[in-house]
mmCIF file with all atom_site columns, C-alpha atoms in Angstrom:
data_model
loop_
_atom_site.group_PDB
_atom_site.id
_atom_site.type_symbol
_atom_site.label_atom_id
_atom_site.label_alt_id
_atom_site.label_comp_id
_atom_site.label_asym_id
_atom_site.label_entity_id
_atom_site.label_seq_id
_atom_site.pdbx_PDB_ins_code
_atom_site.Cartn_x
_atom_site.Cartn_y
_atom_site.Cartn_z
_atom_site.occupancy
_atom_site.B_iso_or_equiv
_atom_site.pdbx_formal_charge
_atom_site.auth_seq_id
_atom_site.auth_comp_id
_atom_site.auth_asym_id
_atom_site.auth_atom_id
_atom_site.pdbx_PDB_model_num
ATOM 1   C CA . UNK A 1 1   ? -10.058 5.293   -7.613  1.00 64.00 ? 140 UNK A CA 1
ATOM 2   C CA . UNK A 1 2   ? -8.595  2.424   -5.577  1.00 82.00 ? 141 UNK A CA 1
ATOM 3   C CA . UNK A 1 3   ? -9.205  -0.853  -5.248  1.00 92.00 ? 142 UNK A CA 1
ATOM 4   C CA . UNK A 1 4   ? -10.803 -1.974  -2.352  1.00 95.00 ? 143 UNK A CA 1
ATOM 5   C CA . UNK A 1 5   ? -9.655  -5.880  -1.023  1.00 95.00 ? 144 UNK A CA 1
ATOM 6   C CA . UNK A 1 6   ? -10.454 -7.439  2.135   1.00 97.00 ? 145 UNK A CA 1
ATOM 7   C CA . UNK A 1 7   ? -7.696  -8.817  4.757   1.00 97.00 ? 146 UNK A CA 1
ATOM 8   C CA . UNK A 1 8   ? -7.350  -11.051 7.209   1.00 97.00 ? 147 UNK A CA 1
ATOM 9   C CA . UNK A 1 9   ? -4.990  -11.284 10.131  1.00 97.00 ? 148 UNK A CA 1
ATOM 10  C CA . UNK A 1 10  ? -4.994  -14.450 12.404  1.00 95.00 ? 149 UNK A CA 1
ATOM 11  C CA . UNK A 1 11  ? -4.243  -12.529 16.276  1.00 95.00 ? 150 UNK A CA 1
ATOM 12  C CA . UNK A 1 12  ? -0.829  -13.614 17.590  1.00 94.00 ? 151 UNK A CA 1
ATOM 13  C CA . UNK A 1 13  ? 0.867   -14.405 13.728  1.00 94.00 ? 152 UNK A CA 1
ATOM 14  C CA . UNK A 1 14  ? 2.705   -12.935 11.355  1.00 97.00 ? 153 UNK A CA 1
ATOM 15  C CA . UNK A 1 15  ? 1.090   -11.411 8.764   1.00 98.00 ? 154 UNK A CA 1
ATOM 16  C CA . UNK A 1 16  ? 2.259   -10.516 5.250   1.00 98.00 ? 155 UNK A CA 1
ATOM 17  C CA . UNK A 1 17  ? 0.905   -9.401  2.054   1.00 97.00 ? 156 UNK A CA 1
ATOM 18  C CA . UNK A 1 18  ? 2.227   -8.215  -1.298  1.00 95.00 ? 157 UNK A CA 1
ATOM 19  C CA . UNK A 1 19  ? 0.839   -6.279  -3.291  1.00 94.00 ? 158 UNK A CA 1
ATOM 20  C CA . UNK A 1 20  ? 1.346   -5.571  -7.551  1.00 92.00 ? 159 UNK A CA 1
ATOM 21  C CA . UNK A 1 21  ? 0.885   -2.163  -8.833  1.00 90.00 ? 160 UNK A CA 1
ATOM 22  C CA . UNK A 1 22  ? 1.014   -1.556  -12.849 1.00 88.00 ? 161 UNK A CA 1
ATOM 23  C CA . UNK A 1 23  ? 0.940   1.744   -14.451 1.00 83.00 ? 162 UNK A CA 1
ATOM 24  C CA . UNK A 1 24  ? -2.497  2.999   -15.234 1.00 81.00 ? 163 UNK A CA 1
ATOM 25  C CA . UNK A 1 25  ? -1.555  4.170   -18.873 1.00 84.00 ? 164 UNK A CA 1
ATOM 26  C CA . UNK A 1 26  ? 0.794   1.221   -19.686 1.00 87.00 ? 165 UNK A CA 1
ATOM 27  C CA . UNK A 1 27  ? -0.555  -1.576  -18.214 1.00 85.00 ? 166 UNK A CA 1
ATOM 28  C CA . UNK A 1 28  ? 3.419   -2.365  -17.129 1.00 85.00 ? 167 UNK A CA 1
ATOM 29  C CA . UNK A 1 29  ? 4.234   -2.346  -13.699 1.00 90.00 ? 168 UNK A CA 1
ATOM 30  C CA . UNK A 1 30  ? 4.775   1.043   -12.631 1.00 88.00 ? 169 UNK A CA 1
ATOM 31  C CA . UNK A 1 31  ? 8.388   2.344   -11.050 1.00 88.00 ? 170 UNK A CA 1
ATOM 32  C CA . UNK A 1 32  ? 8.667   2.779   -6.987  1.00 90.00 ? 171 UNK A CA 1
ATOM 33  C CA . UNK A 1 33  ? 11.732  3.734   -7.068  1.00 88.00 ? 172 UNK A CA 1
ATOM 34  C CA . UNK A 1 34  ? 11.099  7.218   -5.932  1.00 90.00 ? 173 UNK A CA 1
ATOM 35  C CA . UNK A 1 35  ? 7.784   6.264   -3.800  1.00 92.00 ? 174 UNK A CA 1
ATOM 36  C CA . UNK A 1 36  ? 7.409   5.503   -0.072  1.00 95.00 ? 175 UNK A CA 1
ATOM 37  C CA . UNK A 1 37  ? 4.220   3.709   1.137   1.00 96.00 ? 176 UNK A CA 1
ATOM 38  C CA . UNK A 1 38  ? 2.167   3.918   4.161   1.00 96.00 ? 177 UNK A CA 1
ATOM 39  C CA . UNK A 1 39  ? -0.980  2.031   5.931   1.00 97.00 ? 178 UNK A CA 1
ATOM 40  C CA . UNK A 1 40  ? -2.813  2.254   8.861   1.00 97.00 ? 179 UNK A CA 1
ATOM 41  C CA . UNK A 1 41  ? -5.724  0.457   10.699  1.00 97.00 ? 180 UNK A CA 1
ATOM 42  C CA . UNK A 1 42  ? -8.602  2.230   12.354  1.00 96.00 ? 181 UNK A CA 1
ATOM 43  C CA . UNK A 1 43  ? -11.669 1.247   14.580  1.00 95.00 ? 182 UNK A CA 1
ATOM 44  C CA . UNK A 1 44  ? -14.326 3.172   12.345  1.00 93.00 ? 183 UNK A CA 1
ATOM 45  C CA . UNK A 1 45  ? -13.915 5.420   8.750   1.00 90.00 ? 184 UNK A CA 1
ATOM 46  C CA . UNK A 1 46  ? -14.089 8.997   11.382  1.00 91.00 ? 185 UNK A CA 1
ATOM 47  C CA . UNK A 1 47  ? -11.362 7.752   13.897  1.00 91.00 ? 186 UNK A CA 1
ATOM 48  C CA . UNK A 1 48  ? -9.112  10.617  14.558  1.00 90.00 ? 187 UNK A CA 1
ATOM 49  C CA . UNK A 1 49  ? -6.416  8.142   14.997  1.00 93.00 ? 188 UNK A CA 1
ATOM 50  C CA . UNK A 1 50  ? -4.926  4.887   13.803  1.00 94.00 ? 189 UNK A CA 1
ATOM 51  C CA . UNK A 1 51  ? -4.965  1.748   15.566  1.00 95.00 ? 190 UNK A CA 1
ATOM 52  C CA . UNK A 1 52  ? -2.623  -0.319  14.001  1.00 96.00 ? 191 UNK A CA 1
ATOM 53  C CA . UNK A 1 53  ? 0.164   0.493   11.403  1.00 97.00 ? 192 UNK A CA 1
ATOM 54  C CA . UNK A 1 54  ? 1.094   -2.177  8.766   1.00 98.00 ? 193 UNK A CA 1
ATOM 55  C CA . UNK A 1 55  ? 5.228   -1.901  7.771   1.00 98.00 ? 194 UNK A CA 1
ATOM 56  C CA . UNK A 1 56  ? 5.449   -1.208  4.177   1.00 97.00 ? 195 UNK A CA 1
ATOM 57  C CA . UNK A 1 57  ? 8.339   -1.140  1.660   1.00 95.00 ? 196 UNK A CA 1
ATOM 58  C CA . UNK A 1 58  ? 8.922   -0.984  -1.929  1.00 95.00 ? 197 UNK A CA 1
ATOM 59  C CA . UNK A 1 59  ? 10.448  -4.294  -3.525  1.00 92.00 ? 198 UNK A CA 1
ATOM 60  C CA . UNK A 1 60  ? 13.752  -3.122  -5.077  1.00 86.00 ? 199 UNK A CA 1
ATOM 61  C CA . UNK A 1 61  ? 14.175  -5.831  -7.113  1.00 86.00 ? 200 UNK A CA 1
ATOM 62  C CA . UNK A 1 62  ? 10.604  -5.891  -8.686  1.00 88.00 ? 201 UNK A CA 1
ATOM 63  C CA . UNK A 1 63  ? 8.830   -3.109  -10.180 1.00 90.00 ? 202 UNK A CA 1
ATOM 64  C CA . UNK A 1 64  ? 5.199   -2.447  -9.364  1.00 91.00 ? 203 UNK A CA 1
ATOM 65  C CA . UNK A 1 65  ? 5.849   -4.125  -6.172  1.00 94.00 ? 204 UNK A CA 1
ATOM 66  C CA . UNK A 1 66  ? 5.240   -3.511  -2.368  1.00 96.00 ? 205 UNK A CA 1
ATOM 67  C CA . UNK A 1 67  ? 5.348   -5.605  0.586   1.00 96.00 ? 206 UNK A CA 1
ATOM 68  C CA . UNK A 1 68  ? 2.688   -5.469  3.424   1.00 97.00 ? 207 UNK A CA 1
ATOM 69  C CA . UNK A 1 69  ? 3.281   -6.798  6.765   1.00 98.00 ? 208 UNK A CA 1
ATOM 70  C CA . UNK A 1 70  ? 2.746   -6.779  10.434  1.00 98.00 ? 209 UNK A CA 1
ATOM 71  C CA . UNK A 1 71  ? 4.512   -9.052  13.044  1.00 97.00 ? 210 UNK A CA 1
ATOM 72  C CA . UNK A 1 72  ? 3.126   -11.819 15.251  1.00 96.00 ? 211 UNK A CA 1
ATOM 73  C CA . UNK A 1 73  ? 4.474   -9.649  17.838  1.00 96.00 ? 212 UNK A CA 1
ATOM 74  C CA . UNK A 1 74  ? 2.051   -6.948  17.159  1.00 96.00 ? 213 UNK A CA 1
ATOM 75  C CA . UNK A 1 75  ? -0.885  -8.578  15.699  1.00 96.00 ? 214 UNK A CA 1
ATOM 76  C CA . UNK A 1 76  ? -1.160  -10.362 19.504  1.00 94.00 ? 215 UNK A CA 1
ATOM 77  C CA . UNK A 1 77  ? -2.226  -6.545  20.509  1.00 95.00 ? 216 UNK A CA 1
ATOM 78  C CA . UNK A 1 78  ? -5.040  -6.774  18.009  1.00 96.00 ? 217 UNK A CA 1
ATOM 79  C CA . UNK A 1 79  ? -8.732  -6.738  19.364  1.00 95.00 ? 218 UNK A CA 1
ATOM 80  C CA . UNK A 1 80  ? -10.417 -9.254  17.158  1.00 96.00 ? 219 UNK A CA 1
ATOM 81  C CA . UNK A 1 81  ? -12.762 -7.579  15.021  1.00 96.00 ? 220 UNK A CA 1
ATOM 82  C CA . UNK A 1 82  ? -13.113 -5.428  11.783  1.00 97.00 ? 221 UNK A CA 1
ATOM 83  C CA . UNK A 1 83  ? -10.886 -2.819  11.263  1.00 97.00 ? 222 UNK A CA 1
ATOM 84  C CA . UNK A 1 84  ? -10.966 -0.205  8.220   1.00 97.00 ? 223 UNK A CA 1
ATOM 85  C CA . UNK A 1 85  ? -7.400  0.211   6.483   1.00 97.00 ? 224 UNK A CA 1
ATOM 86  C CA . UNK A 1 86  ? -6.094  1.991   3.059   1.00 96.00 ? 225 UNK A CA 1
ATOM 87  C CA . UNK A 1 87  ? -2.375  2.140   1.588   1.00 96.00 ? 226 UNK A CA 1
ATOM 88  C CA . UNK A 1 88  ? -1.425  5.264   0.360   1.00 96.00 ? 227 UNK A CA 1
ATOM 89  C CA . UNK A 1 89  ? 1.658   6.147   -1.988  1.00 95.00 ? 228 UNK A CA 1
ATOM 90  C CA . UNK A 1 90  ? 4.017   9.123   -1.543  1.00 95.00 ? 229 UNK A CA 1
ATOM 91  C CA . UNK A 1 91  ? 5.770   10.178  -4.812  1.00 93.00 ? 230 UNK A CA 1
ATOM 92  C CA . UNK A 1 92  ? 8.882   12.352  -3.530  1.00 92.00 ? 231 UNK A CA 1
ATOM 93  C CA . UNK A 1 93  ? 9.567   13.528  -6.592  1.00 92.00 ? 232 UNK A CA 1
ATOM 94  C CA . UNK A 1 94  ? 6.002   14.992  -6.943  1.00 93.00 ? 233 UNK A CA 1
ATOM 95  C CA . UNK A 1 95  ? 4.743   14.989  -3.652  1.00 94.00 ? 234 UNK A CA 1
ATOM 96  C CA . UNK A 1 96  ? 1.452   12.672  -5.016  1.00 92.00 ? 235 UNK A CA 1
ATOM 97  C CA . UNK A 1 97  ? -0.190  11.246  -2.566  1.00 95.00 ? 236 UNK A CA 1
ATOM 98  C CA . UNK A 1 98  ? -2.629  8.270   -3.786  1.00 92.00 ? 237 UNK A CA 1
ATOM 99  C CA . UNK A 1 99  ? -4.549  5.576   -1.836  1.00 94.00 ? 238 UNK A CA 1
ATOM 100 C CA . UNK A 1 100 ? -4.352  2.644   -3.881  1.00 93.00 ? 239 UNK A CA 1
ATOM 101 C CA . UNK A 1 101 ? -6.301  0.070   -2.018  1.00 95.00 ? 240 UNK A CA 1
ATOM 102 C CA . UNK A 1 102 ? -8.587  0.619   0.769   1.00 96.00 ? 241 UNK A CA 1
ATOM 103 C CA . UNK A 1 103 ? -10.841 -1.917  2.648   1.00 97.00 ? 242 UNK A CA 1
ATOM 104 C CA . UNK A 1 104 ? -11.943 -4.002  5.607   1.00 97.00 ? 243 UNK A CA 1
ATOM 105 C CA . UNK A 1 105 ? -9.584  -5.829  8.305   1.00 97.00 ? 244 UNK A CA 1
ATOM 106 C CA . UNK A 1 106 ? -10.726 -8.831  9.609   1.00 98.00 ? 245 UNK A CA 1
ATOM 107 C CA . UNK A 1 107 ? -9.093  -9.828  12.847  1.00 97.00 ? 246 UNK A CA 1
ATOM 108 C CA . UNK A 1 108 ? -9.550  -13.472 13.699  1.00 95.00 ? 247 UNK A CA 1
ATOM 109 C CA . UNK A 1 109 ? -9.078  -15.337 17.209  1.00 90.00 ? 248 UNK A CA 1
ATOM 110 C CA . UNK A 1 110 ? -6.218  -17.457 17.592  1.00 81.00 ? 249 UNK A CA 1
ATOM 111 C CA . UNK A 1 111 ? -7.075  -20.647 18.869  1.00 78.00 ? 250 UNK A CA 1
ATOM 112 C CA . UNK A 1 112 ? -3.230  -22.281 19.718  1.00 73.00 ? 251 UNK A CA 1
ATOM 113 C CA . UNK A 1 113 ? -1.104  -19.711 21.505  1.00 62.00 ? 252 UNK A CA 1
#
């Protein structure tokens, strides 16, 4: 089951995120070396299609580790509002795909632009 967290994006900055992932059986932070990772936003938990996609890589230095982010650039096309949003894992080896972390967006207003 995943974890659900909530974020929060301030419109017009950048926003960044990272996220630790340990091995369910060990308790050690699990390998990524063979994993991609993807995340989207959406409007509502039925929209057919994503609003906003977050950039997401793999730390190669750092087990367990993935980096979440979204420029200031694109976050200035955000709505303010609540978005829905989950990151799912690809193993390539396998083919597994898991969502790890699912949850609310909360877009904010940006008072100094």
């Amino acid at each position: 089951m995943s974890e659900y967290v909530e974020l929060y994006i301030d419109r017009g900055t950048d926003f960044s995120t990272t996220i630790a992932i340990n091995d369910d059986d060990t308790n050690l932070p699990q390998n990524l070396a063979s994993y991609t990772v993807r995340s989207d936003m959406r409007r509502s938990l039925v929209s057919p299609n994503a609003y906003a996609s977050f950039n997401c890589t793999v730390d190669a230095n750092v087990e367990g580790v993935i980096f979440m982010s979204m420029l200031a650039a694109n976050t200035a096309n955000l709505k303010p509002g609540t978005y829905f949003y989950d990151v799912l894992t690809i193993d390539s080896q396998t083919n597994a795909h898991n969502r790890i972390i699912e949850g609310v967006v909360h877009v904010t207003y940006s008072i100094t632009g």
